[in-house]
Tab-separated table of C-alpha atoms and ligand atoms in Angstrom:
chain	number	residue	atom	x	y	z
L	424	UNK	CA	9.653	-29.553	-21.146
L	425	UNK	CA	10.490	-27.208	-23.681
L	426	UNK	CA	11.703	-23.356	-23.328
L	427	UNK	CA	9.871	-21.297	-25.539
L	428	UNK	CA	9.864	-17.424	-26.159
L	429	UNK	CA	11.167	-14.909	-24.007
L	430	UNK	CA	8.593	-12.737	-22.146
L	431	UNK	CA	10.748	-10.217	-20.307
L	432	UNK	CA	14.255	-9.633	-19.280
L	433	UNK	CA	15.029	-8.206	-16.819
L	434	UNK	CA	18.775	-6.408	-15.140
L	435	UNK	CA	19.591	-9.652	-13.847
L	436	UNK	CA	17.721	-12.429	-14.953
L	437	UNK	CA	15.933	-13.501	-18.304
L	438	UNK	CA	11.933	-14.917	-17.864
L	439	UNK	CA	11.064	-17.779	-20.510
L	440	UNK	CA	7.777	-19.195	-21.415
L	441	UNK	CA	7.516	-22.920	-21.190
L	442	UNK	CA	5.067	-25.626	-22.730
L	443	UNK	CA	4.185	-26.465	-19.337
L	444	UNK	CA	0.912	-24.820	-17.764
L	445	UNK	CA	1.872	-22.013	-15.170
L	446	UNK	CA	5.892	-22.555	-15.474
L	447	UNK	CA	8.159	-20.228	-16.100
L	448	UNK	CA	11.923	-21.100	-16.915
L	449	UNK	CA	13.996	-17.992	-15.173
L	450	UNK	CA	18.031	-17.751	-16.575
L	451	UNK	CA	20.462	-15.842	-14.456
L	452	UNK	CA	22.912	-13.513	-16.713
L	453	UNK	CA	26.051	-12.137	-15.353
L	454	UNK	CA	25.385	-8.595	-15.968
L	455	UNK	CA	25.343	-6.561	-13.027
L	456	UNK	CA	23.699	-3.079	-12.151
L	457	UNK	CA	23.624	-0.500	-9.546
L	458	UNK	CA	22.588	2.494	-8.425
L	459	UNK	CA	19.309	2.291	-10.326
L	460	UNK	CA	21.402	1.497	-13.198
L	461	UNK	CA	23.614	4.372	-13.437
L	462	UNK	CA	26.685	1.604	-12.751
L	463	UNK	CA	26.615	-1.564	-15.281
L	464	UNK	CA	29.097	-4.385	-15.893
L	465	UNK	CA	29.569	-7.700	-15.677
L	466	UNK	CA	30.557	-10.356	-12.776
L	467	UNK	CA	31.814	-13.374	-14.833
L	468	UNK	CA	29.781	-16.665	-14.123
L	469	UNK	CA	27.205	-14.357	-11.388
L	470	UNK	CA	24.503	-16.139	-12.947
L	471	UNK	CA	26.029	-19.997	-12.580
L	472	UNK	CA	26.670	-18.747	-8.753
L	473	UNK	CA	23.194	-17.125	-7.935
L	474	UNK	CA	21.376	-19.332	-9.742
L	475	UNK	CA	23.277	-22.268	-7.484
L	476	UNK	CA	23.180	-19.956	-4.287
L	477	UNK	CA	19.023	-18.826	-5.242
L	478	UNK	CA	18.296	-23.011	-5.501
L	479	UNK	CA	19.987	-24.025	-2.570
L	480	UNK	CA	17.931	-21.139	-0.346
L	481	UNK	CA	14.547	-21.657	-1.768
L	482	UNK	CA	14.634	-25.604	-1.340
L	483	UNK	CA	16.207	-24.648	2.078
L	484	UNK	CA	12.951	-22.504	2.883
L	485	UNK	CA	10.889	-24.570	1.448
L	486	UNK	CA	11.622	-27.103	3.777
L	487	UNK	CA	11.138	-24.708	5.881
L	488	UNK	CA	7.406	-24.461	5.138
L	489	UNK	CA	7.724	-21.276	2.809
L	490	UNK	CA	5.776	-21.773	-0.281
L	491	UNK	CA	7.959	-19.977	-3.115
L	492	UNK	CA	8.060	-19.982	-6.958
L	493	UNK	CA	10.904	-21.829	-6.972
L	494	UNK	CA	10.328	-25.938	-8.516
L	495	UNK	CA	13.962	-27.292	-9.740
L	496	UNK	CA	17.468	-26.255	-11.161
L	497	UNK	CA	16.913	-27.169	-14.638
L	498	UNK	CA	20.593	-26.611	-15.501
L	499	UNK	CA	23.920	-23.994	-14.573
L	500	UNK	CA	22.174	-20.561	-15.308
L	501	UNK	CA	18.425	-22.020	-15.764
L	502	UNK	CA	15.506	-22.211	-12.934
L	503	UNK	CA	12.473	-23.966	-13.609
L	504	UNK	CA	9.579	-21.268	-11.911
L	505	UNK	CA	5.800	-21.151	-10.935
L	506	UNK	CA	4.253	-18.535	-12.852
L	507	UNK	CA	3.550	-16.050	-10.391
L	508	UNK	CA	2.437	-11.988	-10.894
L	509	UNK	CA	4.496	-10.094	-9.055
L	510	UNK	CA	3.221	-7.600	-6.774
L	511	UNK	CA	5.282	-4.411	-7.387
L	512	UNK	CA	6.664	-4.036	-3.856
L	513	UNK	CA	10.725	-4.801	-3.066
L	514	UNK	CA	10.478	-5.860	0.521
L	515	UNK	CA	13.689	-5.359	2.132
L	516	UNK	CA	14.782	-6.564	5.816
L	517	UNK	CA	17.519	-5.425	8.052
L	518	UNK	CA	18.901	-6.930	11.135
L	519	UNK	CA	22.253	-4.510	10.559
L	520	UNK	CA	22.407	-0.778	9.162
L	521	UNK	CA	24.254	-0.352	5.711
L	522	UNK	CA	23.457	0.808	2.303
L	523	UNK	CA	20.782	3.162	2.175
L	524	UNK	CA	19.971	3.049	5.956
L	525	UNK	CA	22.951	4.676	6.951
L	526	UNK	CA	22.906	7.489	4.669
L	527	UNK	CA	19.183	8.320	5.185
L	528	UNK	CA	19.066	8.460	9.323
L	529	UNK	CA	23.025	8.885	9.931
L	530	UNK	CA	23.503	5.016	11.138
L	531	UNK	CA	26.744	3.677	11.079
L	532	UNK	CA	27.466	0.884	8.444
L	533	UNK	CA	27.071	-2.528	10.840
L	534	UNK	CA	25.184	-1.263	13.754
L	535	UNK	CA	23.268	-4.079	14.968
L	536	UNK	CA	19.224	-3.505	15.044
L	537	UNK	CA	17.871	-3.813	18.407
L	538	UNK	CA	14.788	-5.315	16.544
L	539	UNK	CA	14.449	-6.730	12.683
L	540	UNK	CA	13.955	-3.550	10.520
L	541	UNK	CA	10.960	-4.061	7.328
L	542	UNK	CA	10.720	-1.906	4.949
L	543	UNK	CA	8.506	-1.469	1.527
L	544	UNK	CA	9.852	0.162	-1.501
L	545	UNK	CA	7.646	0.645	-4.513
L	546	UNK	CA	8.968	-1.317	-7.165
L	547	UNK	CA	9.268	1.207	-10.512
L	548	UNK	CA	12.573	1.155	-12.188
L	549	UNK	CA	11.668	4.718	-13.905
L	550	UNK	CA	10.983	6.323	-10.134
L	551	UNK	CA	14.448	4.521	-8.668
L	552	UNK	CA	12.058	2.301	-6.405
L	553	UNK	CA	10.950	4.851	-3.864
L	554	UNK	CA	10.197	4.011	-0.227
L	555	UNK	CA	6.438	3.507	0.460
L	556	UNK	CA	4.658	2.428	3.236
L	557	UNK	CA	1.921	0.336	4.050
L	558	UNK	CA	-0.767	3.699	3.179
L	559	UNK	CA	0.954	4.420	0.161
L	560	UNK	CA	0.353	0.368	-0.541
L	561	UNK	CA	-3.327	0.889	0.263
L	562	UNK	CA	-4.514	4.242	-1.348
L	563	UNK	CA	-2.189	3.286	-4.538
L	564	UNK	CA	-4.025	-0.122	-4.898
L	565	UNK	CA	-0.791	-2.033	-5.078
L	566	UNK	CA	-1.672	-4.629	-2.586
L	567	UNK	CA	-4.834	-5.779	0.019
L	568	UNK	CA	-4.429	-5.207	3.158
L	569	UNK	CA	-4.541	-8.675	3.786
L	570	UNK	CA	-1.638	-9.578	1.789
L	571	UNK	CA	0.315	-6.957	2.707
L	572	UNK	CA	0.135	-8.756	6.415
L	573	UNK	CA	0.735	-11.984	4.684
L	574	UNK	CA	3.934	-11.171	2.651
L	575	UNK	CA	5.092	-8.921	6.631
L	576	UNK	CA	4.755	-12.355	8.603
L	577	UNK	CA	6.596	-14.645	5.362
L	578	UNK	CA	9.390	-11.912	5.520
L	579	UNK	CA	9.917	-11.820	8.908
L	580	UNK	CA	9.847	-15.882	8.957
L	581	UNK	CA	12.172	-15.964	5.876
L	582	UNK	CA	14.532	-13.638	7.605
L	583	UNK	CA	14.767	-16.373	10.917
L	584	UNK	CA	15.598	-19.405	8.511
L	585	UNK	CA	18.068	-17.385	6.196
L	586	UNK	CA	19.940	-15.773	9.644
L	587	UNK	CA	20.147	-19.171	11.278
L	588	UNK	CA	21.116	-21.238	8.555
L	589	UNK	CA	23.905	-18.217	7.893
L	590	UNK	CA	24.867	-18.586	11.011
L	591	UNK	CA	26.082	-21.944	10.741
L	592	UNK	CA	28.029	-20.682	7.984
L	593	UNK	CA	29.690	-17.702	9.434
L	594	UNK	CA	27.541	-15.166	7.743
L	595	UNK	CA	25.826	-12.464	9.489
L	596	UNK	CA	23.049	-11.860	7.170
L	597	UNK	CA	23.125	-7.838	7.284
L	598	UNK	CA	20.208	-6.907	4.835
L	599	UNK	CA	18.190	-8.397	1.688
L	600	UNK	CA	15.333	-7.714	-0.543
L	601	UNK	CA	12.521	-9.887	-1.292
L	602	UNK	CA	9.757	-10.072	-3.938
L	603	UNK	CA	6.248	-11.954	-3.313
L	604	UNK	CA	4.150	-12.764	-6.558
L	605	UNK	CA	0.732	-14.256	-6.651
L	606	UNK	CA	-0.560	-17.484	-8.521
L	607	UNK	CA	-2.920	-17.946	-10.273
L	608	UNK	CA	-4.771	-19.409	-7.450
L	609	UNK	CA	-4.310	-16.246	-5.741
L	610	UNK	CA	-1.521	-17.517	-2.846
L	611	UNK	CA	1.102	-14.947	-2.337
L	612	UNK	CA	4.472	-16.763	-2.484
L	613	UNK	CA	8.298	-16.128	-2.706
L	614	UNK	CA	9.604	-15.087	-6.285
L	615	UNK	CA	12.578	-13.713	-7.154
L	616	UNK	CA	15.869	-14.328	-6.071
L	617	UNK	CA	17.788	-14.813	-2.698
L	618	UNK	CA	21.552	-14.361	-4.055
L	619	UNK	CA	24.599	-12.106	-3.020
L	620	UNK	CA	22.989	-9.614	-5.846
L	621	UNK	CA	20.051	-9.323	-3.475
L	622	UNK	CA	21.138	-9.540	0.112
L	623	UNK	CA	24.584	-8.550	2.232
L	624	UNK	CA	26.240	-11.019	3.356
L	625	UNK	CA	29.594	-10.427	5.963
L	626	UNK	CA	31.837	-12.963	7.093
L	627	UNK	CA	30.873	-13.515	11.200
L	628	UNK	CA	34.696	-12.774	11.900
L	629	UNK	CA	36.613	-10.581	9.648
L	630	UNK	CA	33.031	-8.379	8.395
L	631	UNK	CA	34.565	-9.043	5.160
L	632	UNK	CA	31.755	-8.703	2.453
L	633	UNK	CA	31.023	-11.506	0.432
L	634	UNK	CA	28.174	-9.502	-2.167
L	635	UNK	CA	27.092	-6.872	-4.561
L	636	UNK	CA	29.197	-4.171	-2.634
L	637	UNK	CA	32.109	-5.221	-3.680
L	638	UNK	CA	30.639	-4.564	-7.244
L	639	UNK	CA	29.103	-1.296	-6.091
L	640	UNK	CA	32.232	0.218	-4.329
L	641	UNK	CA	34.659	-1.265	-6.841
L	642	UNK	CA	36.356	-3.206	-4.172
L	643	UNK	CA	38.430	-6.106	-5.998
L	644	UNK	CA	37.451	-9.659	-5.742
L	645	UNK	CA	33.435	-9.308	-6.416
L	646	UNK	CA	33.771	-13.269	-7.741
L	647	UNK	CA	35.521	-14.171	-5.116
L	648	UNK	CA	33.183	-12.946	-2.922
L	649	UNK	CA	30.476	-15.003	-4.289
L	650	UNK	CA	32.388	-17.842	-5.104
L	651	UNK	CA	32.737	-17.756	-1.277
L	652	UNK	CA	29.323	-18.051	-0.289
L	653	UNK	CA	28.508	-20.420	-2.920
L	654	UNK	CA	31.359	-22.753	-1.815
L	655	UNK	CA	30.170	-22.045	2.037
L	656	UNK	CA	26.505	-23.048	1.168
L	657	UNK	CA	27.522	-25.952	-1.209
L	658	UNK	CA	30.133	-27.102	1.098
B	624	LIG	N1	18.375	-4.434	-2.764
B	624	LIG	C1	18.139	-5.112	-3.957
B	624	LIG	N2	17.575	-4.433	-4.999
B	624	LIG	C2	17.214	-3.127	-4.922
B	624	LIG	C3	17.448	-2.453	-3.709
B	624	LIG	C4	18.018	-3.129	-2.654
B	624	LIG	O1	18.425	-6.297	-4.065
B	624	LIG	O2	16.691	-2.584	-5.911
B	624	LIG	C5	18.979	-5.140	-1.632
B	624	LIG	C6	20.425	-4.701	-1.403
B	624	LIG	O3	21.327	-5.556	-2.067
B	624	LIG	C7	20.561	-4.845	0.092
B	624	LIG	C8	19.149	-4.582	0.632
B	624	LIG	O4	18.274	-4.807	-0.451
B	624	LIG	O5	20.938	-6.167	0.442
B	624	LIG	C9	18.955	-3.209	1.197
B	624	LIG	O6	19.306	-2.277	0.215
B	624	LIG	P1	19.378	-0.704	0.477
B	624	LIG	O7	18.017	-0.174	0.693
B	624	LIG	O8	20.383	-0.432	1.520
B	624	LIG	O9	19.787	-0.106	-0.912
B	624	LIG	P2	21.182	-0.058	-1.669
B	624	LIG	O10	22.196	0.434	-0.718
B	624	LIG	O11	21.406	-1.450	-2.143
B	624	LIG	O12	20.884	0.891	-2.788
């Protein structure tokens, strides 16, 4: 298989063409953002660890019986993809209030939900992904009806496998964000990535975090953090 041009890159992650029909090869970069950009910098080998951490999930979910974009680990930073279009929605699921949550209804960072908390944001860099809901979705044309039902019921399943199998590796699995693209046989599947850039993750016993906060909040010891989860996941 060869890697051809580049079609887009994106904050995180670079998208290459491929001379294979309907694959994409995706390479994880170390640059970091947050804040809708405002903060940028680097976390040195990020992409090595997400692109290890995003693997290990998606073959995990797969088993699972999630159909996602995901096909191999071609090599350190490097994901061999299904070519998917992505429906512009960031799907985010909460099982503990933090980040955004807390600041918009007055929640206290860690409160646990008494029921699994979905949310849609509209995925537009230039409008700082605003929250949308499942109207918005409709009148703006963004997604059917159908689908948006579809990617609800995969999100909520994803979020059982991921908490469980965090469980049994003293993580409590506090929030992530998801993206669903479509084929070109017009099945809505996983995309993305499933990495400490995209989801909080606390240690079950000290709360410590082991993600993207540690970037946000200049906290110390953001590679540590993911080296942690990487080596908990690998190990
Ligand atoms: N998230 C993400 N990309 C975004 C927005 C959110 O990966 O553009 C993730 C974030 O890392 C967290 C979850 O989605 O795990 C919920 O994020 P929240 O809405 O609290 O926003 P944030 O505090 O990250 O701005």
């Amino acid at each position: 298989m060869e890697k051809l041009e580049m079609l887009y890159e994106g904050k995180a992650k670079k998208v290459y063409k491929t001379d294979a029909d309907n694959q994409y090869i995706v390479e994880y970069k170390d640059d970091a953002t947050a804040f809708n950009g405002l903060k940028k910098g680097t976390i040195t080998d990020k992409g090595i660890m997400n692109n290890t951490i995003s693997s290990k999930l998606f073959e995990l979910l797969e088993q699972k019986g999630i159909r996602t974009h995901y096909i191999k680990k071609l090599s350190d930073r490097e994901m061999l993809v299904k070519k998917v279009t992505i429906v512009p929605l960031e799907v985010l699921v909460r099982n503990y209030a933090a980040g955004s949550m807390t600041k918009r209804y007055g929640i206290p960072e860690g409160t646990k939900m008494d029921s699994t908390v979905l949310e849609f944001c509209y995925k537009n860099d230039e409008l700082g992904d605003p929250f949308i809901n499942e109207y918005y979705i409709k009148a703006m044309k963004l997604a059917e009806e159908a689908d948006v039902k579809i990617i609800e019921n995969m999100a909520l399943k994803i979020n059982e496998i991921l908490i469980e199998f965090m469980k049994g590796i003293n993580i409590d699995l506090v929030d992530f964000k998801l993206e669903f693209g479509r084929t070109s046989e017009g099945e809505i599947i996983l995309a993305d990535e499933i990495s400490p850039d995209t989801c909080r993750l606390w240690d079950a016993a000290t709360h410590e975090k082991l993600d993207k906060d540690r970037f946000r909040r200049d906290m110390g010891k953001v590679e540590e953090g993911y080296m942690e989860v990487v080596n908990r996941i690998c190990g």
